PDB file of C-alpha atoms and ligand atoms in Angstrom:
ATOM      1  CA  MET A   1     -49.190   2.194  13.111  1.00 65.00           C
ATOM      2  CA  TRP A   2     -46.323   2.953  15.035  1.00 61.00           C
ATOM      3  CA  VAL A   3     -45.979  -0.360  15.329  1.00 64.00           C
ATOM      4  CA  VAL A   4     -45.881  -0.311  11.696  1.00 64.00           C
ATOM      5  CA  LEU A   5     -43.391   2.706  11.590  1.00 61.00           C
ATOM      6  CA  VAL A   6     -40.631   0.822  14.032  1.00 59.00           C
ATOM      7  CA  LEU A   7     -40.660  -1.710  12.471  1.00 61.00           C
ATOM      8  CA  LEU A   8     -40.268  -0.330   9.039  1.00 61.00           C
ATOM      9  CA  LEU A   9     -37.617   2.281  11.219  1.00 59.00           C
ATOM     10  CA  ALA A  10     -35.753  -1.165  12.019  1.00 56.00           C
ATOM     11  CA  LEU A  11     -35.732  -3.376   8.997  1.00 56.00           C
ATOM     12  CA  SER A  12     -34.227  -0.242   7.359  1.00 54.00           C
ATOM     13  CA  SER A  13     -31.528   0.288   9.215  1.00 48.00           C
ATOM     14  CA  GLY A  14     -30.630  -3.562   9.185  1.00 46.00           C
ATOM     15  CA  ALA A  15     -30.609  -2.381   5.001  1.00 50.00           C
ATOM     16  CA  LEU A  16     -28.577   0.265   5.716  1.00 46.00           C
ATOM     17  CA  SER A  17     -25.811  -2.140   7.944  1.00 43.00           C
ATOM     18  CA  LEU A  18     -25.715  -3.982   4.413  1.00 57.00           C
ATOM     19  CA  ASP A  19     -24.320  -1.367   2.879  1.00 86.00           C
ATOM     20  CA  LYS A  20     -22.261  -3.160  -0.221  1.00 86.00           C
ATOM     21  CA  LEU A  21     -20.616   0.560  -1.008  1.00 87.00           C
ATOM     22  CA  ASN A  22     -19.053   0.504   2.668  1.00 92.00           C
ATOM     23  CA  MET A  23     -17.469  -2.113   3.972  1.00 91.00           C
ATOM     24  CA  CYS A  24     -15.453  -4.605   5.667  1.00 94.00           C
ATOM     25  CA  MET A  25     -14.907  -8.269   4.205  1.00 92.00           C
ATOM     26  CA  ASP A  26     -15.324 -10.941   7.330  1.00 87.00           C
ATOM     27  CA  ALA A  27     -11.991 -12.328   6.972  1.00 82.00           C
ATOM     28  CA  LYS A  28      -8.567 -12.623   8.459  1.00 84.00           C
ATOM     29  CA  HIS A  29      -7.666  -8.916   9.715  1.00 86.00           C
ATOM     30  CA  HIS A  30      -9.913  -6.514   8.619  1.00 85.00           C
ATOM     31  CA  LYS A  31     -11.751  -4.326  10.934  1.00 87.00           C
ATOM     32  CA  VAL A  32     -16.103  -5.152  11.537  1.00 90.00           C
ATOM     33  CA  ASN A  33     -16.707  -1.852  10.048  1.00 91.00           C
ATOM     34  CA  PRO A  34     -14.418   0.907   7.767  1.00 93.00           C
ATOM     35  CA  GLY A  35     -13.580   4.677   9.118  1.00 91.00           C
ATOM     36  CA  PRO A  36     -11.042   6.792   9.542  1.00 95.00           C
ATOM     37  CA  GLU A  37      -7.804   6.166  10.181  1.00 88.00           C
ATOM     38  CA  GLY A  38      -4.960   8.297  10.122  1.00 89.00           C
ATOM     39  CA  GLN A  39      -2.001   6.466  10.786  1.00 91.00           C
ATOM     40  CA  LEU A  40      -2.116   4.256   7.651  1.00 88.00           C
ATOM     41  CA  TYR A  41       1.503   3.727   6.804  1.00 92.00           C
ATOM     42  CA  LEU A  42       3.196   5.045   3.705  1.00 95.00           C
ATOM     43  CA  GLN A  43       1.511   2.627   0.259  1.00 95.00           C
ATOM     44  CA  CYS A  44      -1.446   2.431   2.587  1.00 96.00           C
ATOM     45  CA  ALA A  45      -1.790   5.553   3.456  1.00 96.00           C
ATOM     46  CA  PRO A  46      -4.458   6.510   0.129  1.00 97.00           C
ATOM     47  CA  TRP A  47      -6.860   5.294   2.661  1.00 97.00           C
ATOM     48  CA  ARG A  48      -6.571   6.952   5.480  1.00 95.00           C
ATOM     49  CA  ASP A  49     -10.465   8.868   4.813  1.00 95.00           C
ATOM     50  CA  ASN A  50     -11.736   5.076   5.878  1.00 96.00           C
ATOM     51  CA  ALA A  51     -10.280   2.028   5.335  1.00 96.00           C
ATOM     52  CA  CYS A  52     -10.419  -1.176   6.521  1.00 96.00           C
ATOM     53  CA  CYS A  53      -7.085  -1.774   7.606  1.00 96.00           C
ATOM     54  CA  THR A  54      -5.616  -1.332  11.248  1.00 96.00           C
ATOM     55  CA  ALA A  55      -2.477   0.989  11.014  1.00 96.00           C
ATOM     56  CA  ASN A  56      -0.746  -1.825  12.801  1.00 95.00           C
ATOM     57  CA  THR A  57      -1.833  -3.982   9.226  1.00 94.00           C
ATOM     58  CA  SER A  58      -1.612  -1.485   7.596  1.00 93.00           C
ATOM     59  CA  THR A  59       2.512  -1.455   8.882  1.00 94.00           C
ATOM     60  CA  GLU A  60       2.687  -4.900   8.902  1.00 93.00           C
ATOM     61  CA  ALA A  61       1.900  -4.455   4.362  1.00 92.00           C
ATOM     62  CA  HIS A  62       5.237  -3.583   4.517  1.00 94.00           C
ATOM     63  CA  GLU A  63       7.419  -5.922   5.652  1.00 90.00           C
ATOM     64  CA  ASP A  64       8.773  -9.486   4.793  1.00 85.00           C
ATOM     65  CA  ASN A  65       7.011 -12.791   6.042  1.00 81.00           C
ATOM     66  CA  SER A  66       4.660 -10.255   8.043  1.00 86.00           C
ATOM     67  CA  TYR A  67       2.360 -11.773  10.825  1.00 86.00           C
ATOM     68  CA  LEU A  68       0.112 -11.073   8.811  1.00 85.00           C
ATOM     69  CA  TYR A  69      -0.242 -14.065   6.105  1.00 85.00           C
ATOM     70  CA  ASN A  70       3.310 -15.663   7.302  1.00 89.00           C
ATOM     71  CA  PHE A  71       3.785 -15.415   3.083  1.00 90.00           C
ATOM     72  CA  ASN A  72       7.174 -15.201   1.340  1.00 92.00           C
ATOM     73  CA  TRP A  73       7.598 -12.741  -1.302  1.00 94.00           C
ATOM     74  CA  ASN A  74      11.794 -13.686  -1.740  1.00 95.00           C
ATOM     75  CA  HIS A  75      10.127 -17.659  -2.200  1.00 94.00           C
ATOM     76  CA  CYS A  76      13.082 -17.535  -5.892  1.00 95.00           C
ATOM     77  CA  GLY A  77      16.100 -15.172  -4.904  1.00 94.00           C
ATOM     78  CA  ALA A  78      14.552 -11.081  -3.208  1.00 95.00           C
ATOM     79  CA  MET A  79      12.324 -10.801  -4.848  1.00 96.00           C
ATOM     80  CA  SER A  80      13.128  -6.597  -6.674  1.00 97.00           C
ATOM     81  CA  PRO A  81      12.069  -3.820  -4.975  1.00 96.00           C
ATOM     82  CA  GLU A  82       9.922  -2.609  -8.307  1.00 97.00           C
ATOM     83  CA  CYS A  83       7.926  -5.297  -8.311  1.00 97.00           C
ATOM     84  CA  LYS A  84       7.232  -6.692  -4.770  1.00 96.00           C
ATOM     85  CA  ARG A  85       5.973  -2.879  -4.230  1.00 97.00           C
ATOM     86  CA  HIS A  86       2.756  -3.627  -6.486  1.00 97.00           C
ATOM     87  CA  PHE A  87       2.864  -6.988  -3.768  1.00 96.00           C
ATOM     88  CA  ILE A  88       2.362  -4.755  -0.855  1.00 96.00           C
ATOM     89  CA  GLN A  89       0.097  -1.945  -2.915  1.00 97.00           C
ATOM     90  CA  ASP A  90      -2.089  -5.054  -3.632  1.00 97.00           C
ATOM     91  CA  THR A  91      -1.792  -6.109   0.435  1.00 96.00           C
ATOM     92  CA  CYS A  92      -3.202  -2.404   0.860  1.00 96.00           C
ATOM     93  CA  PHE A  93      -5.761  -2.556  -1.464  1.00 97.00           C
ATOM     94  CA  TYR A  94      -6.936  -5.737  -0.087  1.00 96.00           C
ATOM     95  CA  GLU A  95      -6.761  -5.400   3.764  1.00 95.00           C
ATOM     96  CA  CYS A  96      -7.725  -1.417   3.227  1.00 97.00           C
ATOM     97  CA  SER A  97     -10.502  -1.525   0.503  1.00 97.00           C
ATOM     98  CA  PRO A  98     -14.299  -0.712   1.973  1.00 96.00           C
ATOM     99  CA  HIS A  99     -15.448  -0.839  -1.401  1.00 95.00           C
ATOM    100  CA  LEU A 100     -15.150  -4.599  -2.525  1.00 95.00           C
ATOM    101  CA  GLY A 101     -18.920  -5.381  -1.323  1.00 91.00           C
ATOM    102  CA  PRO A 102     -20.283  -5.953  -5.387  1.00 91.00           C
ATOM    103  CA  TRP A 103     -16.978  -8.816  -5.443  1.00 93.00           C
ATOM    104  CA  ILE A 104     -17.259 -10.414  -1.780  1.00 90.00           C
ATOM    105  CA  GLN A 105     -18.238 -14.026  -1.621  1.00 86.00           C
ATOM    106  CA  LYS A 106     -18.766 -16.324   1.056  1.00 86.00           C
ATOM    107  CA  VAL A 107     -15.928 -19.142   1.409  1.00 84.00           C
ATOM    108  CA  ASP A 108     -15.626 -22.097   3.820  1.00 80.00           C
ATOM    109  CA  GLN A 109     -11.612 -21.404   4.198  1.00 81.00           C
ATOM    110  CA  SER A 110      -9.912 -22.697   7.277  1.00 79.00           C
ATOM    111  CA  TRP A 111      -8.270 -18.883   6.864  1.00 77.00           C
ATOM    112  CA  ARG A 112     -10.737 -16.446   6.500  1.00 78.00           C
ATOM    113  CA  LYS A 113     -14.776 -16.741   5.997  1.00 85.00           C
ATOM    114  CA  GLU A 114     -15.413 -14.329   2.542  1.00 85.00           C
ATOM    115  CA  ARG A 115     -12.234 -13.096   0.025  1.00 87.00           C
ATOM    116  CA  ILE A 116     -13.213 -11.229  -3.346  1.00 91.00           C
ATOM    117  CA  LEU A 117     -13.784 -13.249  -5.996  1.00 90.00           C
ATOM    118  CA  ASP A 118     -13.056 -10.757 -10.324  1.00 93.00           C
ATOM    119  CA  VAL A 119     -12.085  -7.272  -9.377  1.00 96.00           C
ATOM    120  CA  PRO A 120     -12.169  -5.194 -12.194  1.00 96.00           C
ATOM    121  CA  LEU A 121      -8.880  -4.261 -11.754  1.00 97.00           C
ATOM    122  CA  CYS A 122      -7.534  -1.037 -14.216  1.00 97.00           C
ATOM    123  CA  LYS A 123      -5.468  -2.369 -16.978  1.00 97.00           C
ATOM    124  CA  GLU A 124      -2.505   0.566 -16.032  1.00 97.00           C
ATOM    125  CA  ASP A 125      -2.357  -0.841 -12.832  1.00 97.00           C
ATOM    126  CA  CYS A 126      -2.077  -4.474 -14.054  1.00 97.00           C
ATOM    127  CA  HIS A 127       0.244  -3.647 -16.594  1.00 98.00           C
ATOM    128  CA  SER A 128       2.695  -1.941 -14.188  1.00 98.00           C
ATOM    129  CA  TRP A 129       3.221  -5.127 -11.073  1.00 98.00           C
ATOM    130  CA  TRP A 130       3.676  -7.312 -14.619  1.00 98.00           C
ATOM    131  CA  GLU A 131       5.641  -5.108 -16.506  1.00 98.00           C
ATOM    132  CA  ASP A 132       7.755  -4.118 -12.701  1.00 98.00           C
ATOM    133  CA  CYS A 133       8.297  -7.894 -11.656  1.00 97.00           C
ATOM    134  CA  LYS A 134       8.588  -8.887 -15.191  1.00 96.00           C
ATOM    135  CA  ASN A 135      12.637  -9.307 -14.523  1.00 97.00           C
ATOM    136  CA  ASP A 136      12.133 -11.530 -11.165  1.00 97.00           C
ATOM    137  CA  TYR A 137      11.458 -15.493 -10.361  1.00 97.00           C
ATOM    138  CA  THR A 138       8.962 -17.454  -9.118  1.00 97.00           C
ATOM    139  CA  CYS A 139       7.897 -21.181  -8.732  1.00 96.00           C
ATOM    140  CA  LYS A 140       3.757 -21.439  -8.808  1.00 95.00           C
ATOM    141  CA  THR A 141       0.848 -19.837 -11.355  1.00 95.00           C
ATOM    142  CA  ASN A 142      -1.622 -19.384  -8.352  1.00 95.00           C
ATOM    143  CA  TRP A 143       0.273 -18.136  -4.802  1.00 95.00           C
ATOM    144  CA  HIS A 144      -3.730 -18.965  -3.421  1.00 90.00           C
ATOM    145  CA  THR A 145      -2.195 -22.847  -2.526  1.00 91.00           C
ATOM    146  CA  GLY A 146       0.283 -25.864  -3.509  1.00 91.00           C
ATOM    147  CA  TRP A 147       2.937 -24.732  -1.317  1.00 92.00           C
ATOM    148  CA  ASP A 148       5.211 -26.181   0.972  1.00 93.00           C
ATOM    149  CA  TRP A 149       4.809 -24.509   4.810  1.00 92.00           C
ATOM    150  CA  SER A 150       6.751 -26.881   7.101  1.00 93.00           C
ATOM    151  CA  SER A 151       9.021 -23.740   7.773  1.00 91.00           C
ATOM    152  CA  GLY A 152       6.132 -21.484   8.652  1.00 88.00           C
ATOM    153  CA  VAL A 153       6.625 -19.577   5.957  1.00 89.00           C
ATOM    154  CA  ASN A 154       6.108 -21.061   2.003  1.00 92.00           C
ATOM    155  CA  LYS A 155       8.271 -22.678  -0.352  1.00 94.00           C
ATOM    156  CA  CYS A 156       8.701 -23.899  -3.813  1.00 95.00           C
ATOM    157  CA  PRO A 157       6.533 -27.420  -3.588  1.00 94.00           C
ATOM    158  CA  ALA A 158       9.452 -30.288  -3.856  1.00 93.00           C
ATOM    159  CA  ASN A 159       8.523 -30.765  -7.966  1.00 90.00           C
ATOM    160  CA  SER A 160       8.410 -27.020  -8.389  1.00 93.00           C
ATOM    161  CA  LYS A 161      11.599 -25.165 -10.444  1.00 95.00           C
ATOM    162  CA  CYS A 162      12.200 -21.476 -10.102  1.00 96.00           C
ATOM    163  CA  ARG A 163      10.800 -19.623 -13.804  1.00 97.00           C
ATOM    164  CA  LYS A 164      11.535 -16.775 -15.409  1.00 97.00           C
ATOM    165  CA  TRP A 165       7.862 -14.385 -14.423  1.00 97.00           C
ATOM    166  CA  THR A 166       7.188 -14.531 -18.115  1.00 97.00           C
ATOM    167  CA  ASP A 167       7.131 -18.068 -17.721  1.00 97.00           C
ATOM    168  CA  VAL A 168       4.833 -17.990 -15.370  1.00 96.00           C
ATOM    169  CA  TYR A 169       2.593 -15.659 -16.533  1.00 97.00           C
ATOM    170  CA  PRO A 170       2.957 -15.180 -20.408  1.00 97.00           C
ATOM    171  CA  THR A 171       0.454 -11.437 -20.744  1.00 97.00           C
ATOM    172  CA  PRO A 172      -0.274  -9.334 -17.772  1.00 97.00           C
ATOM    173  CA  MET A 173      -4.069 -10.700 -17.702  1.00 97.00           C
ATOM    174  CA  SER A 174      -2.352 -14.594 -17.176  1.00 97.00           C
ATOM    175  CA  MET A 175      -0.498 -12.588 -13.640  1.00 97.00           C
ATOM    176  CA  CYS A 176      -4.005 -10.765 -12.627  1.00 97.00           C
ATOM    177  CA  GLU A 177      -6.380 -13.354 -12.891  1.00 96.00           C
ATOM    178  CA  GLU A 178      -3.734 -16.714 -11.274  1.00 96.00           C
ATOM    179  CA  ILE A 179      -1.654 -15.001  -8.427  1.00 96.00           C
ATOM    180  CA  TRP A 180      -4.446 -14.601  -6.573  1.00 95.00           C
ATOM    181  CA  SER A 181      -6.981 -17.136  -8.200  1.00 93.00           C
ATOM    182  CA  LYS A 182      -9.632 -15.077  -9.347  1.00 94.00           C
ATOM    183  CA  SER A 183      -9.395 -12.564  -6.872  1.00 94.00           C
ATOM    184  CA  TYR A 184      -9.333 -10.244  -9.882  1.00 96.00           C
ATOM    185  CA  LEU A 185     -10.239  -9.662 -13.467  1.00 96.00           C
ATOM    186  CA  TYR A 186      -8.730  -8.418 -16.082  1.00 97.00           C
ATOM    187  CA  THR A 187      -9.846  -5.491 -18.425  1.00 95.00           C
ATOM    188  CA  THR A 188      -9.719  -3.496 -20.657  1.00 96.00           C
ATOM    189  CA  TYR A 189     -10.835   0.006 -18.513  1.00 96.00           C
ATOM    190  CA  SER A 190      -8.513   2.492 -18.412  1.00 97.00           C
ATOM    191  CA  LYS A 191      -8.300   4.498 -14.506  1.00 96.00           C
ATOM    192  CA  THR A 192     -10.327   7.674 -15.955  1.00 95.00           C
ATOM    193  CA  SER A 193     -13.066   4.965 -16.993  1.00 95.00           C
ATOM    194  CA  GLY A 194     -14.933   4.683 -13.810  1.00 94.00           C
ATOM    195  CA  ARG A 195     -15.375   1.103 -14.673  1.00 94.00           C
ATOM    196  CA  CYS A 196     -11.761   0.090 -12.880  1.00 96.00           C
ATOM    197  CA  MET A 197     -10.744  -0.915  -9.244  1.00 97.00           C
ATOM    198  CA  GLN A 198      -7.585   1.356  -9.257  1.00 97.00           C
ATOM    199  CA  LEU A 199      -4.816  -0.213  -7.296  1.00 96.00           C
ATOM    200  CA  TRP A 200      -2.963   2.982  -6.743  1.00 97.00           C
ATOM    201  CA  PHE A 201      -4.656   6.500  -6.455  1.00 97.00           C
ATOM    202  CA  ASN A 202      -3.921   9.707  -5.090  1.00 94.00           C
ATOM    203  CA  GLY A 203      -6.722  11.807  -2.767  1.00 93.00           C
ATOM    204  CA  THR A 204     -10.164  11.101  -2.977  1.00 94.00           C
ATOM    205  CA  ASN A 205     -10.873   7.138  -3.137  1.00 96.00           C
ATOM    206  CA  PRO A 206     -12.003   6.208  -6.560  1.00 97.00           C
ATOM    207  CA  ASN A 207     -13.242   2.952  -5.797  1.00 97.00           C
ATOM    208  CA  LYS A 208     -16.354   4.666  -4.456  1.00 95.00           C
ATOM    209  CA  LYS A 209     -18.118   5.527  -7.499  1.00 94.00           C
ATOM    210  CA  VAL A 210     -16.666   2.030  -9.346  1.00 95.00           C
ATOM    211  CA  ALA A 211     -18.459   0.864  -6.573  1.00 94.00           C
ATOM    212  CA  GLU A 212     -21.446   2.100  -6.785  1.00 91.00           C
ATOM    213  CA  TYR A 213     -22.053   1.743 -10.824  1.00 92.00           C
ATOM    214  CA  TYR A 214     -21.178  -1.941 -10.636  1.00 92.00           C
ATOM    215  CA  LEU A 215     -23.882  -2.338  -8.022  1.00 88.00           C
ATOM    216  CA  ASN A 216     -26.157  -0.475 -10.014  1.00 87.00           C
ATOM    217  CA  ASN A 217     -25.944  -2.669 -12.479  1.00 85.00           C
ATOM    218  CA  ALA A 218     -25.597  -5.866 -12.206  1.00 72.00           C
ATOM    219  CA  GLN A 219     -28.910  -7.300 -11.152  1.00 52.00           C
ATOM    220  CA  GLN A 220     -28.283  -8.037  -7.132  1.00 51.00           C
ATOM    221  CA  PRO A 221     -30.503 -10.656  -6.259  1.00 51.00           C
ATOM    222  CA  GLN A 222     -30.485  -9.196  -2.546  1.00 55.00           C
ATOM    223  CA  SER A 223     -31.450  -5.954  -3.637  1.00 54.00           C
ATOM    224  CA  PHE A 224     -34.040  -7.181  -5.013  1.00 57.00           C
ATOM    225  CA  ALA A 225     -35.024  -8.624  -2.789  1.00 60.00           C
ATOM    226  CA  LEU A 226     -34.467  -6.120  -0.580  1.00 60.00           C
ATOM    227  CA  THR A 227     -36.482  -3.745  -2.358  1.00 59.00           C
ATOM    228  CA  MET A 228     -39.990  -6.153  -2.023  1.00 62.00           C
ATOM    229  CA  LEU A 229     -39.495  -6.048   1.219  1.00 64.00           C
ATOM    230  CA  LEU A 230     -39.327  -2.311   2.023  1.00 65.00           C
ATOM    231  CA  PHE A 231     -41.943  -2.167  -1.051  1.00 66.00           C
ATOM    232  CA  LEU A 232     -44.137  -4.370   0.791  1.00 68.00           C
ATOM    233  CA  GLY A 233     -43.462  -2.962   4.072  1.00 65.00           C
ATOM    234  CA  PHE A 234     -44.666   0.544   2.828  1.00 65.00           C
ATOM    235  CA  SER A 235     -47.508  -1.071   0.818  1.00 70.00           C
ATOM    236  CA  SER A 236     -49.163  -2.480   4.793  1.00 69.00           C
ATOM    237  CA  LEU A 237     -48.173   0.994   6.135  1.00 64.00           C
ATOM    238  CA  SER A 238     -50.550   3.025   4.037  1.00 67.00           C
ATOM    239  CA  ALA A 239     -52.812   0.264   3.130  1.00 68.00           C
ATOM    240  CA  MET A 240     -53.380   1.039   7.751  1.00 69.00           C
ATOM    241  CA  MET A 241     -53.512   4.437   6.905  1.00 67.00           C
ATOM    242  CA  TYR A 242     -56.187   4.936   5.533  1.00 65.00           C
TER     243      TYR A 242
HETATM  244  C1  LIG B 301       1.067  -5.423  15.183  1.00 97.93           C
HETATM  245  O1  LIG B 301       0.183  -6.392  16.379  1.00 97.93           O
HETATM  246  C2  LIG B 301       0.915  -7.706  16.313  1.00 97.93           C
HETATM  247  C3  LIG B 301       0.301  -8.697  17.096  1.00 97.93           C
HETATM  248  O2  LIG B 301      -0.345  -7.727  18.134  1.00 97.93           O
HETATM  249  C4  LIG B 301       2.483  -7.797  16.766  1.00 97.93           C
HETATM  250  O3  LIG B 301       3.499  -8.385  16.812  1.00 97.93           O
HETATM  251  C5  LIG B 301       3.372  -6.192  16.033  1.00 97.93           C
HETATM  252  O4  LIG B 301       4.590  -6.161  16.839  1.00 97.93           O
HETATM  253  C6  LIG B 301       2.436  -5.423  15.832  1.00 97.93           C
HETATM  254  N1  LIG B 301       3.391  -4.358  14.601  1.00 97.93           N
HETATM  255  C7  LIG B 301       3.309  -3.583  14.739  1.00 97.93           C
HETATM  256  C8  LIG B 301       4.159  -2.721  13.906  1.00 97.93           C
HETATM  257  O5  LIG B 301       2.964  -3.077  15.549  1.00 97.93           O
HETATM  258  C1  LIG B 302       0.560  10.103  -7.120  1.00 97.93           C
HETATM  259  O1  LIG B 302       1.220  10.796  -6.861  1.00 97.93           O
HETATM  260  C2  LIG B 302       2.862  10.681  -6.518  1.00 97.93           C
HETATM  261  C3  LIG B 302       3.207  12.199  -6.072  1.00 97.93           C
HETATM  262  O2  LIG B 302       3.027  12.986  -6.796  1.00 97.93           O
HETATM  263  C4  LIG B 302       2.644  10.404  -8.042  1.00 97.93           C
HETATM  264  O3  LIG B 302       4.240  10.231  -8.707  1.00 97.93           O
HETATM  265  C5  LIG B 302       2.611   9.113  -8.942  1.00 97.93           C
HETATM  266  O4  LIG B 302       2.136   9.211 -10.184  1.00 97.93           O
HETATM  267  C6  LIG B 302       0.298   9.310  -7.855  1.00 97.93           C
HETATM  268  N1  LIG B 302      -0.192   8.100  -8.805  1.00 97.93           N
HETATM  269  C7  LIG B 302      -1.443   7.717  -9.168  1.00 97.93           C
HETATM  270  C8  LIG B 302      -1.946   6.795  -9.831  1.00 97.93           C
HETATM  271  O5  LIG B 302      -2.094   9.692  -9.464  1.00 97.93           O
END
């Protein structure tokens, strides 16, 4: 009986390490496990209590062409500071969030093993991002692929033209969904709804409850399998005890 009990404990601690409510994705700069990071820089500071990013990553997130991705925001002339702060926040959210579990997917990419897909964004965050960028310029809709990287930083590919932001992205929805190839899903939920993820917040991270909501309300095959496994485990335990 003790053997079974020990096996069950091992099984359930294995289940805890799969904790989708508090985990870091397997990508380029993420920590293995989330934890406190007292030194997170400026716009990344809201994640100090529990983060997947290091202080170094949080500082680099604020730099142009940082070593994180060598990404050049100023590919069609200097990006305005009002617009850029949204990209910094987006980087903090991507690098630091420990509550993206429900939307993490495996990918076959050279620079990361996992990505996020269809993270439901709060309407206000998507709209203010688009509003603050709408006088800027870009040459591409999807910023994940198709750049000319020959110089080491991304430049507009030869066949492209710099166009007004609103010509490339007619709506906030088109921008939020297309810019990072569907990492984000546009929603009409507001920041008070508890049904959408917030890029901008102060105080306690509101996104944990949102992740919890989606974990409990979406039928996840893995959690079903886990429940069955634990159920079978406990049944065999009680069968041995009685
Ligand atoms: C972060 O780490 C990288 C690589 O170790 C280093 O080159 C860079 O200077 C560091 N950045 C900061 C802000 O400390
Ligand atoms: C966070 O606090 C700052 C400063 O008080 C404020 O300007 C900002 O609107 C707040 N953001 C949110 C999302 O509540």
